[in-house]
Coordinates of C-alpha atoms and ligand atoms in Angstrom, one line a residue:
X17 CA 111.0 48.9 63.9
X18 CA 110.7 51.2 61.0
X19 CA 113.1 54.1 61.5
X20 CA 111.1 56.1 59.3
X21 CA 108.4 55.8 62.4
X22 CA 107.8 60.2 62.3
X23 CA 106.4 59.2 65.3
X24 CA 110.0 58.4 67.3
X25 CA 111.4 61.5 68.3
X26 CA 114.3 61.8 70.2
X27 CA 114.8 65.4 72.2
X28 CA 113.0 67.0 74.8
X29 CA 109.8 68.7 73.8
X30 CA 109.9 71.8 75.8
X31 CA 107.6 75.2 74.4
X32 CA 106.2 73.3 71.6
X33 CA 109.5 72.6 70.1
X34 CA 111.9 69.7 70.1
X35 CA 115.5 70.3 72.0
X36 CA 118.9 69.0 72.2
X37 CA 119.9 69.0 76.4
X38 CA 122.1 72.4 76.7
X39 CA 125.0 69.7 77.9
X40 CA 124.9 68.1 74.2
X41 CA 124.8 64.7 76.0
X42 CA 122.2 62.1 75.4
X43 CA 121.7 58.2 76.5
X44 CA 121.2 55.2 74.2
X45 CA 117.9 53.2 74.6
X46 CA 118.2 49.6 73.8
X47 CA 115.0 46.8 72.8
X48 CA 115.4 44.4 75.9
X49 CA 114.5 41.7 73.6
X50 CA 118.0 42.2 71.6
X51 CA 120.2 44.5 73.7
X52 CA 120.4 46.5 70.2
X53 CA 120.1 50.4 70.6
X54 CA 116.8 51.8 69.2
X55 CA 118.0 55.4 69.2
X56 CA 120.2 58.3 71.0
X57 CA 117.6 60.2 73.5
X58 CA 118.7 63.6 74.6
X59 CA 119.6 63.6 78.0
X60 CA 117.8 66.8 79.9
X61 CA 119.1 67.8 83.1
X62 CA 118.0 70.8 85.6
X63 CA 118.2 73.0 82.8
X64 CA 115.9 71.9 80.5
X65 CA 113.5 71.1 83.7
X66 CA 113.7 74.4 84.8
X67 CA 112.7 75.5 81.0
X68 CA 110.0 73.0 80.4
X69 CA 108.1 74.6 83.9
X70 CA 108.9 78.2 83.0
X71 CA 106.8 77.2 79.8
X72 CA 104.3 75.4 81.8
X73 CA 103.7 78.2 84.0
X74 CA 103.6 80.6 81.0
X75 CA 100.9 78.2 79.2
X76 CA 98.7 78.0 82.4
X77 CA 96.8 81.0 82.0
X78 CA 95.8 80.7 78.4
X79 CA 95.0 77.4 78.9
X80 CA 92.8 78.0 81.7
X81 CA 90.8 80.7 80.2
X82 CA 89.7 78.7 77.0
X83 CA 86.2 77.1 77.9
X84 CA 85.7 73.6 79.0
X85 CA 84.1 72.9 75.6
X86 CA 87.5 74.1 73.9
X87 CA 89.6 72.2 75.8
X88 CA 88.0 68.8 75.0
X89 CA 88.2 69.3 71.4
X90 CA 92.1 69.2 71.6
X91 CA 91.8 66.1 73.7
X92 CA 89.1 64.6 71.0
X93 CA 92.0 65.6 68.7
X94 CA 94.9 63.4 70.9
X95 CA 92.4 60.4 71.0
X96 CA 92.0 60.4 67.9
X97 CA 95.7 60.4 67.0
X98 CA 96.5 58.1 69.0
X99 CA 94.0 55.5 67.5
X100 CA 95.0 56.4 64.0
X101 CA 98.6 56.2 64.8
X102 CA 98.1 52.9 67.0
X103 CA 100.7 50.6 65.1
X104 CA 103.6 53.5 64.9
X105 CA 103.4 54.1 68.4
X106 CA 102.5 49.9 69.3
X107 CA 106.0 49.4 67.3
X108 CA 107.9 52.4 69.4
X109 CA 106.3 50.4 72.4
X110 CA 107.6 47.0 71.9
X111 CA 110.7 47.7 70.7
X112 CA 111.4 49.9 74.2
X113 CA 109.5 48.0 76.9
X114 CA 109.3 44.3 74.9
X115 CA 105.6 43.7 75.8
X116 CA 104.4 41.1 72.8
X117 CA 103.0 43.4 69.9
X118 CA 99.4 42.9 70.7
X119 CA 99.4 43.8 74.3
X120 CA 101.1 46.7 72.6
X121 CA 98.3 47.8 70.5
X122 CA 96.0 47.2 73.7
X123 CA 97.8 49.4 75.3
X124 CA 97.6 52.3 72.7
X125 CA 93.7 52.0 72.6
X126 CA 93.8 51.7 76.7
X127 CA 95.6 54.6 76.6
X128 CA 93.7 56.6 74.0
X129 CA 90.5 55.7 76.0
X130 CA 91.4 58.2 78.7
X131 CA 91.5 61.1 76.2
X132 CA 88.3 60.3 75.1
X133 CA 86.7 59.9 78.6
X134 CA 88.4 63.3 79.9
X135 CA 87.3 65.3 76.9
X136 CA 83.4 63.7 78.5
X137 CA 84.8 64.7 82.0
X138 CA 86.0 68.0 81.5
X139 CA 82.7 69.9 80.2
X140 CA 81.1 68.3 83.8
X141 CA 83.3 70.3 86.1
X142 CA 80.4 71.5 88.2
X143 CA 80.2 73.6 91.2
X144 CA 77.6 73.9 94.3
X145 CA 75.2 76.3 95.8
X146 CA 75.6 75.8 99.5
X147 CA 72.4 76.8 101.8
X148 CA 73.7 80.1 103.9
X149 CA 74.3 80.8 107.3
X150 CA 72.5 84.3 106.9
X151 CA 69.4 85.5 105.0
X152 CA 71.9 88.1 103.7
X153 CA 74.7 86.3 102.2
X154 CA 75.1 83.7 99.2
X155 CA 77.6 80.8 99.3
X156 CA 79.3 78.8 96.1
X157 CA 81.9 76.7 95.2
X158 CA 83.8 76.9 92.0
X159 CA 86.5 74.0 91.0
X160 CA 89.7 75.5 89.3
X161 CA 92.8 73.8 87.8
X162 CA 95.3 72.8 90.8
X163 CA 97.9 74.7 88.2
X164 CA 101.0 73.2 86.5
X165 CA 101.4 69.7 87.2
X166 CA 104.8 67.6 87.0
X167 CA 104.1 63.7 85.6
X168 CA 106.6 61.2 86.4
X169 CA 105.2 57.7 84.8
X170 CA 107.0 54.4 85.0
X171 CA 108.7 51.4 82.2
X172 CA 105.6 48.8 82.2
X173 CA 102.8 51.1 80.5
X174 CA 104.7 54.0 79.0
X175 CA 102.0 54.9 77.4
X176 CA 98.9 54.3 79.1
X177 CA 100.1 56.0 82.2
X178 CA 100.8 59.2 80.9
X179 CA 97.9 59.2 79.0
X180 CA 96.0 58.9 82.4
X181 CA 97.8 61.5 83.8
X182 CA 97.7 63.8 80.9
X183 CA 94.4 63.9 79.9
X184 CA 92.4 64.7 83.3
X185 CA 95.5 67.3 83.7
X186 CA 94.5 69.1 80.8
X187 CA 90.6 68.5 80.9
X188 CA 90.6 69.9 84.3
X189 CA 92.5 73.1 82.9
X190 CA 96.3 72.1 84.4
X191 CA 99.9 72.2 82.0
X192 CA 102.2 69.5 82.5
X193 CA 105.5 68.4 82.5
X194 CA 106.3 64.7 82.2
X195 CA 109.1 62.8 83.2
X196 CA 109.2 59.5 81.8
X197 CA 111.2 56.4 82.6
X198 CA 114.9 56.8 80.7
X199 CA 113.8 53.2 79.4
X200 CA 111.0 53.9 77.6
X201 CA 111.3 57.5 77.1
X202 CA 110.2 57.1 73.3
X203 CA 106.5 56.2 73.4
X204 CA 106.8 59.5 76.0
X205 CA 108.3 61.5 73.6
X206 CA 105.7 60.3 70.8
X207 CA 102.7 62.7 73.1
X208 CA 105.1 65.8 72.0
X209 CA 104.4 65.0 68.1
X210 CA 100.7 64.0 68.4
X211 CA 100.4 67.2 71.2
X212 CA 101.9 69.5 68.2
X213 CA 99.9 67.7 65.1
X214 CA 96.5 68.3 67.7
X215 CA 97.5 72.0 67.6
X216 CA 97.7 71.9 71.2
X217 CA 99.0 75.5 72.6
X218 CA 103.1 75.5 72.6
X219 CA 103.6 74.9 76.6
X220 CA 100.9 72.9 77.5
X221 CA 102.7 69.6 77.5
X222 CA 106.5 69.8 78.4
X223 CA 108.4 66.3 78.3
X224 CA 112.1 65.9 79.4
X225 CA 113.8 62.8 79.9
X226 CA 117.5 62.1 81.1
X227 CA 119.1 62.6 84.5
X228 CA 116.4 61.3 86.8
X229 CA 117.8 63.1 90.2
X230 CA 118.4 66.3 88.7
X231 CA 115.0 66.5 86.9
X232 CA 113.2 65.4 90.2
X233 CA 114.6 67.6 92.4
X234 CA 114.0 70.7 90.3
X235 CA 110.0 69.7 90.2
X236 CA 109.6 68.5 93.3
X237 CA 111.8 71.8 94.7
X238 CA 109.9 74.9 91.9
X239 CA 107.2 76.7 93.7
X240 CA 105.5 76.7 90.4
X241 CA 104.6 73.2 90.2
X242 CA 101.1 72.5 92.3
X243 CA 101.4 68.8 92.1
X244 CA 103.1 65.9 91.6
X245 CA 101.4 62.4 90.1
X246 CA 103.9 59.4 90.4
X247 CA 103.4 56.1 89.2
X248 CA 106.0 53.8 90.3
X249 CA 107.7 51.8 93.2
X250 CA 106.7 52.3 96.9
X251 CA 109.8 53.8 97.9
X252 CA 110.0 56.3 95.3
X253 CA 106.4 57.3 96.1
X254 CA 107.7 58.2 99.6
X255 CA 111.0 59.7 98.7
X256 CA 109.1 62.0 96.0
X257 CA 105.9 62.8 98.6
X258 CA 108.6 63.7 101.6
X259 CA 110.1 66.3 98.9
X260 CA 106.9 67.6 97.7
X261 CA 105.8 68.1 101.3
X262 CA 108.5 71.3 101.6
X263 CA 106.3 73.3 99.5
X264 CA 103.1 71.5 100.3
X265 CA 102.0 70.5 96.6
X266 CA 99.1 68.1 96.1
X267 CA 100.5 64.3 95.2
X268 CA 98.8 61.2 93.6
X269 CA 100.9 58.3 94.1
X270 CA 100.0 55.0 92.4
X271 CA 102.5 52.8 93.8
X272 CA 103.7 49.3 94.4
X273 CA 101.0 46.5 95.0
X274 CA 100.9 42.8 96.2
X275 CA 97.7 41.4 95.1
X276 CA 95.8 38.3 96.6
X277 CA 94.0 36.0 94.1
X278 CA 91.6 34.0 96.4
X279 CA 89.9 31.0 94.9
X280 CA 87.2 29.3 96.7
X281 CA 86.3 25.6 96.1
X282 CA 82.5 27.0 94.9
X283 CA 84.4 29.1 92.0
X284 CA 84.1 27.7 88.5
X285 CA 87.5 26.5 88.4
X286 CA 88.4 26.8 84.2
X287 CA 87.1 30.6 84.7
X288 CA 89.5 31.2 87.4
X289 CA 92.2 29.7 85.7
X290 CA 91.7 31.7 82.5
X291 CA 91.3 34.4 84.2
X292 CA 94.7 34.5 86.4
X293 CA 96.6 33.8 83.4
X294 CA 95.6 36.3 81.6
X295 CA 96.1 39.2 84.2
X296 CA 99.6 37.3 85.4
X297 CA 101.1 37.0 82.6
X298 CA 99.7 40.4 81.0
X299 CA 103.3 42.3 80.6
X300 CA 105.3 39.4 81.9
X301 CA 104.0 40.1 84.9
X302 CA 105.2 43.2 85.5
X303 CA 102.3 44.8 86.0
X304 CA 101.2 46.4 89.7
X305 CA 97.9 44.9 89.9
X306 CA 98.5 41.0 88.8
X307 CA 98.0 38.9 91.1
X308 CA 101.0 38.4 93.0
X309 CA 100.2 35.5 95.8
X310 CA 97.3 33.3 94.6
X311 CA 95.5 31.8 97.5
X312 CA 93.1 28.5 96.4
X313 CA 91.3 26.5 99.0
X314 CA 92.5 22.9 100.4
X315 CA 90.1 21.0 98.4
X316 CA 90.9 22.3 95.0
X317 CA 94.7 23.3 94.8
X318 CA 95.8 20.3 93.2
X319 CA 92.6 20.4 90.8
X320 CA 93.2 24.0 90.0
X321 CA 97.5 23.8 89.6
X322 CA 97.2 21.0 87.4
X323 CA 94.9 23.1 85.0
X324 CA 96.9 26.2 85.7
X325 CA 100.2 23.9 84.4
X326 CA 98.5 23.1 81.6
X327 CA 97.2 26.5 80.5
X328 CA 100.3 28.1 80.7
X329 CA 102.2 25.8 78.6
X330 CA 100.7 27.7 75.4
X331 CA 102.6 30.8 76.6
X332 CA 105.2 31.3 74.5
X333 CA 108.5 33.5 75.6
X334 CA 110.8 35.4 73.0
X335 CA 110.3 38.7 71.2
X336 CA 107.3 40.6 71.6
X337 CA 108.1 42.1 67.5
X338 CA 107.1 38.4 66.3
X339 CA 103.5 37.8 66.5
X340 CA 103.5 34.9 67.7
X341 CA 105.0 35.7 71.2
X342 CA 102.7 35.8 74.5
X343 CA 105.1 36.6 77.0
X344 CA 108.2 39.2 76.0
X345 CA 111.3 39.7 77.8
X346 CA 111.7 41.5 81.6
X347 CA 112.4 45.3 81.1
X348 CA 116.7 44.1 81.4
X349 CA 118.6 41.5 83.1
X350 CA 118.6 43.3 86.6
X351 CA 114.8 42.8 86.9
X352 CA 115.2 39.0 85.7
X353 CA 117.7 37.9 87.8
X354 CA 115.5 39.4 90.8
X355 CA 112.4 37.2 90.3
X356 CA 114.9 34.8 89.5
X357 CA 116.3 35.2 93.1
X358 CA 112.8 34.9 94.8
X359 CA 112.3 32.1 92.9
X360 CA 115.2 30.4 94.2
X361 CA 114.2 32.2 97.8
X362 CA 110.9 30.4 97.8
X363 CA 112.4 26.8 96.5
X364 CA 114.9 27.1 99.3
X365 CA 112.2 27.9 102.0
X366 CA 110.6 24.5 100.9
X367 CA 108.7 26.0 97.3
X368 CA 108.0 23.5 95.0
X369 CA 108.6 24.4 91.0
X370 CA 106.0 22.8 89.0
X371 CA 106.1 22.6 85.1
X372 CA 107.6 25.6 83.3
X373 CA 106.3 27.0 80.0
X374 CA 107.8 25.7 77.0
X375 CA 109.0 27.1 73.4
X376 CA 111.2 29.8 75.6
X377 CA 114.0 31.2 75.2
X378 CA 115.7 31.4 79.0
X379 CA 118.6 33.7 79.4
X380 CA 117.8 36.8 81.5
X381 CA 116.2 39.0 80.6
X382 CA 113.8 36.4 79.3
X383 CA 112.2 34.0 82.2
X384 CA 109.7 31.1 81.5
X385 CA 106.4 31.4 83.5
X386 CA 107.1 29.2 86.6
X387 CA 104.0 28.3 88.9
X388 CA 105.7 27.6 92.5
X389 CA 103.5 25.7 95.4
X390 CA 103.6 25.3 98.5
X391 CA 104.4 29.0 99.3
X392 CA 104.3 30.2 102.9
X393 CA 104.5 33.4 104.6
X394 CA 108.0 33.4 105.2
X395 CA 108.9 33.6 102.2
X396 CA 109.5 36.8 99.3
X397 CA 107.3 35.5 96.8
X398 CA 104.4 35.9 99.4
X399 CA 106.2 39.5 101.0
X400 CA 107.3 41.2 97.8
X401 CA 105.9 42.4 94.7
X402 CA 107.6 39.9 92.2
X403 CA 107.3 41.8 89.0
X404 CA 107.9 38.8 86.6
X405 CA 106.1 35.6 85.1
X406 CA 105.7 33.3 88.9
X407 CA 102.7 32.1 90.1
X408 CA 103.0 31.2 93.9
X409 CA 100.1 29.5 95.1
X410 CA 99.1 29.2 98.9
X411 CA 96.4 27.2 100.6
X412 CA 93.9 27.9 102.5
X413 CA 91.4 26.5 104.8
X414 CA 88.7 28.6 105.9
X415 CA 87.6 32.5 104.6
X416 CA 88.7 33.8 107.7
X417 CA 92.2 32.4 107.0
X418 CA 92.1 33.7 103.5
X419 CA 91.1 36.9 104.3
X420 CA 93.6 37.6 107.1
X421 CA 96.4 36.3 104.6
X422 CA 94.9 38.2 101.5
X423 CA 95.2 41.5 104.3
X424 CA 98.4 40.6 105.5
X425 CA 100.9 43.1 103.4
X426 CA 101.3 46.6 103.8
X427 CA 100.3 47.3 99.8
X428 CA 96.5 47.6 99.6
X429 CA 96.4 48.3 95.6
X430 CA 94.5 45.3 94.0
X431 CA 92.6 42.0 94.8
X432 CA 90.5 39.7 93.7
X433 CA 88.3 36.8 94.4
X434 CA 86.5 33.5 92.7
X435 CA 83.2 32.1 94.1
X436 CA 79.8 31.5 92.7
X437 CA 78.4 32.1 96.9
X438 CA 76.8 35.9 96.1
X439 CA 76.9 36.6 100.1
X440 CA 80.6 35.5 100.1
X441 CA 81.5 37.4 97.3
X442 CA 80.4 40.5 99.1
X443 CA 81.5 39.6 102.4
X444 CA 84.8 39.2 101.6
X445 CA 85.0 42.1 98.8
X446 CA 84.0 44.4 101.8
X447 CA 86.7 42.7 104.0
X448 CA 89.4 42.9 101.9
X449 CA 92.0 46.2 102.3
X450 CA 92.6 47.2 98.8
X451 CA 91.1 50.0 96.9
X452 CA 90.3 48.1 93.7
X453 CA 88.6 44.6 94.2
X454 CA 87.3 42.0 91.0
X455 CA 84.7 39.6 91.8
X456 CA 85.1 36.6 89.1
X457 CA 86.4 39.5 87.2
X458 CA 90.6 40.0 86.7
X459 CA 90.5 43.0 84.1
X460 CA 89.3 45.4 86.0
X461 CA 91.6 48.5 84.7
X462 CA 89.4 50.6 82.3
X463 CA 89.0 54.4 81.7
X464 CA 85.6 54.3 83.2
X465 CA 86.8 53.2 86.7
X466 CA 88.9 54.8 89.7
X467 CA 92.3 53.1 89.6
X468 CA 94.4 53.7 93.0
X469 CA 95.2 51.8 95.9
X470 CA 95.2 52.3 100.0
X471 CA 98.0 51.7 102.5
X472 CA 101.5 51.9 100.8
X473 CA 99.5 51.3 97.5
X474 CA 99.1 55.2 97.5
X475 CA 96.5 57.6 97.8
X476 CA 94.2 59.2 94.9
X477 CA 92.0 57.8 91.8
X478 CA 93.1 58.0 88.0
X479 CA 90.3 57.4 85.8
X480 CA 86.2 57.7 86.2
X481 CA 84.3 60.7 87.6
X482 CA 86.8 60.7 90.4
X483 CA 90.0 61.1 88.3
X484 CA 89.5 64.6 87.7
X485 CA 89.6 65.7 91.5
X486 CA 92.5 65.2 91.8
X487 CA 93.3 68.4 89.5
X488 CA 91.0 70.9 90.8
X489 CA 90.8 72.8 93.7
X490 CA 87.9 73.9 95.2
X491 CA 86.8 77.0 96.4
X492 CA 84.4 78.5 98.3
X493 CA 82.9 81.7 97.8
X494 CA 80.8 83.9 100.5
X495 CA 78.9 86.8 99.2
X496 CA 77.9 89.3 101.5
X497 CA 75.3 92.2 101.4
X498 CA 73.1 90.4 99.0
X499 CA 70.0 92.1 100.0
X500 CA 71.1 95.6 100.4
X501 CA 69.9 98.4 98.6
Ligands
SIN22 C1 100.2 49.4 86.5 O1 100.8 48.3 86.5 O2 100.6 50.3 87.2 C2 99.0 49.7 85.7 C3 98.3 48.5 85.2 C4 96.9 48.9 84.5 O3 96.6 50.0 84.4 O4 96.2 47.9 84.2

């Protein structure tokens, strides 16, 4: 990466400006792909959290009072950046997470996309005149900013997934703080630069990074913050909503999934194919909505894994900074040698390992794509949320039988199905228990749609007319007396 990149900044942004953490300490951030440190990051603690809400809180007003109208314009401004600045902050993005450069750049415009649909969104903040209960009185409701917002956003899109909490934070009239993961705290830290160059007021954004615990118990703990909006694991969606519950602040939590891929015999098979690899083996696989247990009827599984053998033999493993890399290294050895584990869980259980992809490099935290059959329920490739490059496929008889295994998990975030029967397609779209469901479709995350799950998936929508709820409050207004006098 070129260290003259003025986009890779390296201490929390806190008021507008850039700060060392009052300890002096800071933490080394390596490229998984090497093990080679990028950069120093400053390592912010309850101090600096404390500071970056006391300038959130101090930005609010302001920020609320400017009109709708003026508060798009910055976020025009930051989509705009972003695109023009799309290969500095692509490089900052591989080198950190090791996603292969192109799903880099993809990520930048995804990202980017949500500033552009917010600064839409935000001058459409409309109210409602309700009928009254008395000839008398007059009854409204006004949405307003939920208030200063903490943002704590995960390794696999650094940047896409602050962007989507960013930008309906700010359109809807909120200030944030963001807490980014320590691994990829860089492509966070980029915001603070492209926030200041967008002559975005000094408080508006806040971004520390460092000592996880400390920084989350001071937001979840200040009665300043309103809300909290996770993106990450299951059980830190519950730990982080059980803290926020003692001072009752609103929560989005997009959380862990465990996604069915159902393939009926009717499907066109190629299309199917196509499309799983191309939402499995987006990231690596580490992605919360690829499909995670692929479930393909009796009469077509040995049809459809022979194809899905060949296709994936064109993936090719190594360093997401060379272009000609489809598939980069896991986030660091610890998450390799877990899929690795279910792997060797599911082969043990009675899994059978077809073909590998070839051209790889295969130390942790590199891992060839591995499709697996014969998966049962017993087994943690079908339980858990594998995070990595293995396809387990299942068979199924009957739709009944695929639904009820398809429902079977307690995540509820993403699924999807492959038929050419239009009645099926809805049937079983309506059946399934997830909140986001593509029909001979796998790319179904764009800025345009509500992204969230149900069950321990999480609870509220980021992206689409819905996206911006979850930063407003309402409230109702009763006027009295209106025909007096
Ligand atoms: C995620 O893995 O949490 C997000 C994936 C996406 O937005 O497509």
């Amino acid at each position: 990466m070129n260290q003259e990149n003025s986009l890779l900044k390296n201490q929390a942004f806190i008021d507008g400006n850039w700060c060392d953490a009052k300890t002096g300490n800071s933490f080394v951030v390596e490229n998984p792909a090497t093990g080679e440190a990028i950069a120093r990051c400053a390592l912010a603690g309850e101090t600096e959290a404390e500071r970056a809400i006391q300038a959130a809180d101090k930005a609010l007003n302001g920020w609320q009072q400017l009109t709708a109208k003026e508060r798009s314009v910055y976020l025009y401004r930051l989509h705009e950046l972003l695109l023009e600045h799309q290969e500095d902050l692509a490089q900052i993005l591989t080198a950190e997470q090791g996603k292969p450069l192109p799903e880099a750049r993809a990520e930048i415009q995804y990202g980017a996309s949500y500033f552009k649909w917010f600064a839409e969104e935000s001058t459409r903040i409309y109210g409602d005149v309700i009928p009254a209960s008395s000839p008398d009185k007059r009854v409204i409701c006004i949405k307003q900013a939920v208030g200063v917002v903490a943002c704590i956003t995960p390794w696999n899109f650094p940047n896409a997934m602050l962007a989507r909490k960013i930008a309906p934070a700010l359109a809807a009239g909120c200030t944030v703080i963001c807490k980014p993961a320590n691994e990829t705290p860089f492509s966070a830290l980029a915001f603070g630069e492209l926030a200041n160059r967008a002559g975005i007021p000094a408080g508006v954004i806040n971004i520390v990074c460092g000592d996880t615990e400390a920084i989350g118990e001071a937001l979840t703990s200040s009665q300043l913050v309103r809300k909290l909006t996770f993106t990450g694991s299951t059980s830190v969606g519950k730990t982080l909503a059980a803290a926020c519950a003692k001072t009752m602040k609103r929560t989005s939590m997009e959380l862990g999934g465990n996604a069915p891929f159902i393939v009926f015999d009717d499907a066109d098979i190629d299309s199917a194919v196509q499309a799983l690899v191309q939402n499995k083996f987006r990231n690596a696989g580490q992605t919360c909505i690829c499909a995670n247990r692929i479930l393909v009827q009796n009469s077509i599984i040995d049809l459809f894994a022979d194809k899905l053998s060949q296709a994936i033999q064109t993936l090719n493993v190594g360093n997401g900074l060379s272009e000609t890399v489809s598939i980069g290294p896991l986030i660091h050895r610890e998450a390799a040698q877990n899929v690795q584990a279910i792997v060797d869980d599911a082969i043990n259980l009675g899994a059978t390992p077809l073909i590998q992809a070839t051209k790889s490099l295969v130390a942790p935290p590199f891992i060839k794509p591995i499709i697996l059959k014969h998966v049962s329920n017993q087994m943690r490739a079908f339980k858990e949320e594998i995070f990595g490059p293995v396809a387990p496929l299942i068979r199924f008889d009957t739709e009944e039988e695929a639904i009820r295994m398809a429902n079977d998990t307690r995540a509820g975030l993403a699924a999807y199905l492959f038929t050419k029967d239009y009645s099926r397609s809805w049937r079983v779209a309506e059946a399934l228990e997830y909140g986001m469901v593509g029909v001979n479709d796998s790319a179904i995350s764009n800025e345009m749609a509500p992204f969230g799950g149900i069950k321990e998936s999480g609870q509220g929508r980021e992206g689409s007319k819905y996206g911006l709820d979850d930063y407003l409050e309402i409230k109702y207004m009763s006027f009295g007396d209106t025909t007096a006098g």
